[in-house]
CSV table of C-alpha atoms and ligand atoms in Angstrom, one decimal:
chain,number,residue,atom,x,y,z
U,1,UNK,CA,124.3,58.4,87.4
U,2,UNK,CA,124.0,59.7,84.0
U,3,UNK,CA,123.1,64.0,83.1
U,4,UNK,CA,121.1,63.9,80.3
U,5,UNK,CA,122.0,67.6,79.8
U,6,UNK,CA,118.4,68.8,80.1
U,7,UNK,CA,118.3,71.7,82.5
U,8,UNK,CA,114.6,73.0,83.2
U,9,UNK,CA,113.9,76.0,85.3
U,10,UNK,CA,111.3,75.4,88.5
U,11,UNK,CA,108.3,78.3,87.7
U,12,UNK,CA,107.1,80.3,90.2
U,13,UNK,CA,104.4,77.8,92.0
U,14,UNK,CA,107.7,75.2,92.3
U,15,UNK,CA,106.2,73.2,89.4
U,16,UNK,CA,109.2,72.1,86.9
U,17,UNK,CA,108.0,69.9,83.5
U,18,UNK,CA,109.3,66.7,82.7
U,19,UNK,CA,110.5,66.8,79.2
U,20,UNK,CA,108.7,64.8,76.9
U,21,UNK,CA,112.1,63.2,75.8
U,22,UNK,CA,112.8,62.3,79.1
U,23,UNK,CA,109.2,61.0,79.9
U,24,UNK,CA,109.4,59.1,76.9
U,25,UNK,CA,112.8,57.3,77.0
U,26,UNK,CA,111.9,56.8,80.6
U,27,UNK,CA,108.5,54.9,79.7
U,28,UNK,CA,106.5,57.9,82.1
U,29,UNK,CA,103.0,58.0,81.1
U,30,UNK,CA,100.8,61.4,81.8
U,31,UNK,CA,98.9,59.5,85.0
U,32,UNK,CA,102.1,57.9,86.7
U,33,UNK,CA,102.9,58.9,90.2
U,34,UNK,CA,106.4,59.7,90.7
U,35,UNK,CA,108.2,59.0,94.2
U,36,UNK,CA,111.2,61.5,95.2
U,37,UNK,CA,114.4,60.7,97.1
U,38,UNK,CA,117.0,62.9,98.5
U,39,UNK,CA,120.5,61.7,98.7
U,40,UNK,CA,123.1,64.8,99.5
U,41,UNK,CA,122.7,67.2,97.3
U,42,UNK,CA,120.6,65.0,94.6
U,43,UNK,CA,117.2,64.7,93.9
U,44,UNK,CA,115.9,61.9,92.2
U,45,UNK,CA,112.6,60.8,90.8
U,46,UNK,CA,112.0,57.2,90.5
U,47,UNK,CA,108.6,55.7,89.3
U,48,UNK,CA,106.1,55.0,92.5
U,49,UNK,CA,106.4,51.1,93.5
U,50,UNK,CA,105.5,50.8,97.6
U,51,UNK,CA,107.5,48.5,98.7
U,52,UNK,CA,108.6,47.0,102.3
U,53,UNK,CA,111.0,48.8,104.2
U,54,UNK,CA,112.7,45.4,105.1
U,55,UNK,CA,112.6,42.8,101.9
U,56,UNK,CA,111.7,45.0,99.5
U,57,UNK,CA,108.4,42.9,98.5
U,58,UNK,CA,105.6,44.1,97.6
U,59,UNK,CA,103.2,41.7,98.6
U,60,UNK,CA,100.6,42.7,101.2
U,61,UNK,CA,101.7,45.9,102.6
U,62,UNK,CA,100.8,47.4,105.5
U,63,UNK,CA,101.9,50.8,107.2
U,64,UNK,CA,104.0,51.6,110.5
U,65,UNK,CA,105.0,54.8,111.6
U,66,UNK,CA,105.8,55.9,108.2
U,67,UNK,CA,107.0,53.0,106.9
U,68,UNK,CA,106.0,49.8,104.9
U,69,UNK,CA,106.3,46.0,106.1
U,70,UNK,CA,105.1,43.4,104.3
U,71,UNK,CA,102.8,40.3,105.5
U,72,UNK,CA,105.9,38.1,105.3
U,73,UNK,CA,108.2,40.1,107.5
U,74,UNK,CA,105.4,41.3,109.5
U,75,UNK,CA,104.7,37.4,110.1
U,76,UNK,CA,108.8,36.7,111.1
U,77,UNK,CA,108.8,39.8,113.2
U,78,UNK,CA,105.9,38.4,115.1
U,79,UNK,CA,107.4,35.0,115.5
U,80,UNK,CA,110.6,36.6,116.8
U,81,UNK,CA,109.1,38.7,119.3
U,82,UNK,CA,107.0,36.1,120.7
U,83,UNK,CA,109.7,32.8,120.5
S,1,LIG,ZN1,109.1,42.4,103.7
């Protein structure tokens, strides 16, 4: 992981503003939905692609418990549980 050196401070509704010469570098248009991850004592923001928990497809998804599968691993999951 990179710092880019841009500090921003969060106001006092939480909101914080992505810089426009991060949006920019980062392709991030004004109607993209962001998805954030925690990882220790990072955050990180990473564009919004749903994608299956398992294969990481994106084909098809479907919603369990929180979590996406895909048709194809929904399909192999199926086949193991019943053979
Ligand atoms: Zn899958």
């Amino acid at each position: 992981m990179k710092a880019t050196g841009i500090v921003r401070r969060i106001d006092h509704l939480g909101r914080i503003v992505l810089p426009i010469e991060l949006r920019r570098k980062m392709e991030i248009g004004t109607e993209e939905t962001l998805e954030f991850f925690v990882e220790g004592e990072t955050l990180l923001l990473k564009r919004y692609a749903p994608a299956c928990t398992f294969c990481g497809g994106n084909k098809e998804l479907k919603e369990y418990n929180g979590k996406r599968i895909c048709a194809a691993c929904l399909n192999e999951l199926k086949t193991e549980e019943s053979g």
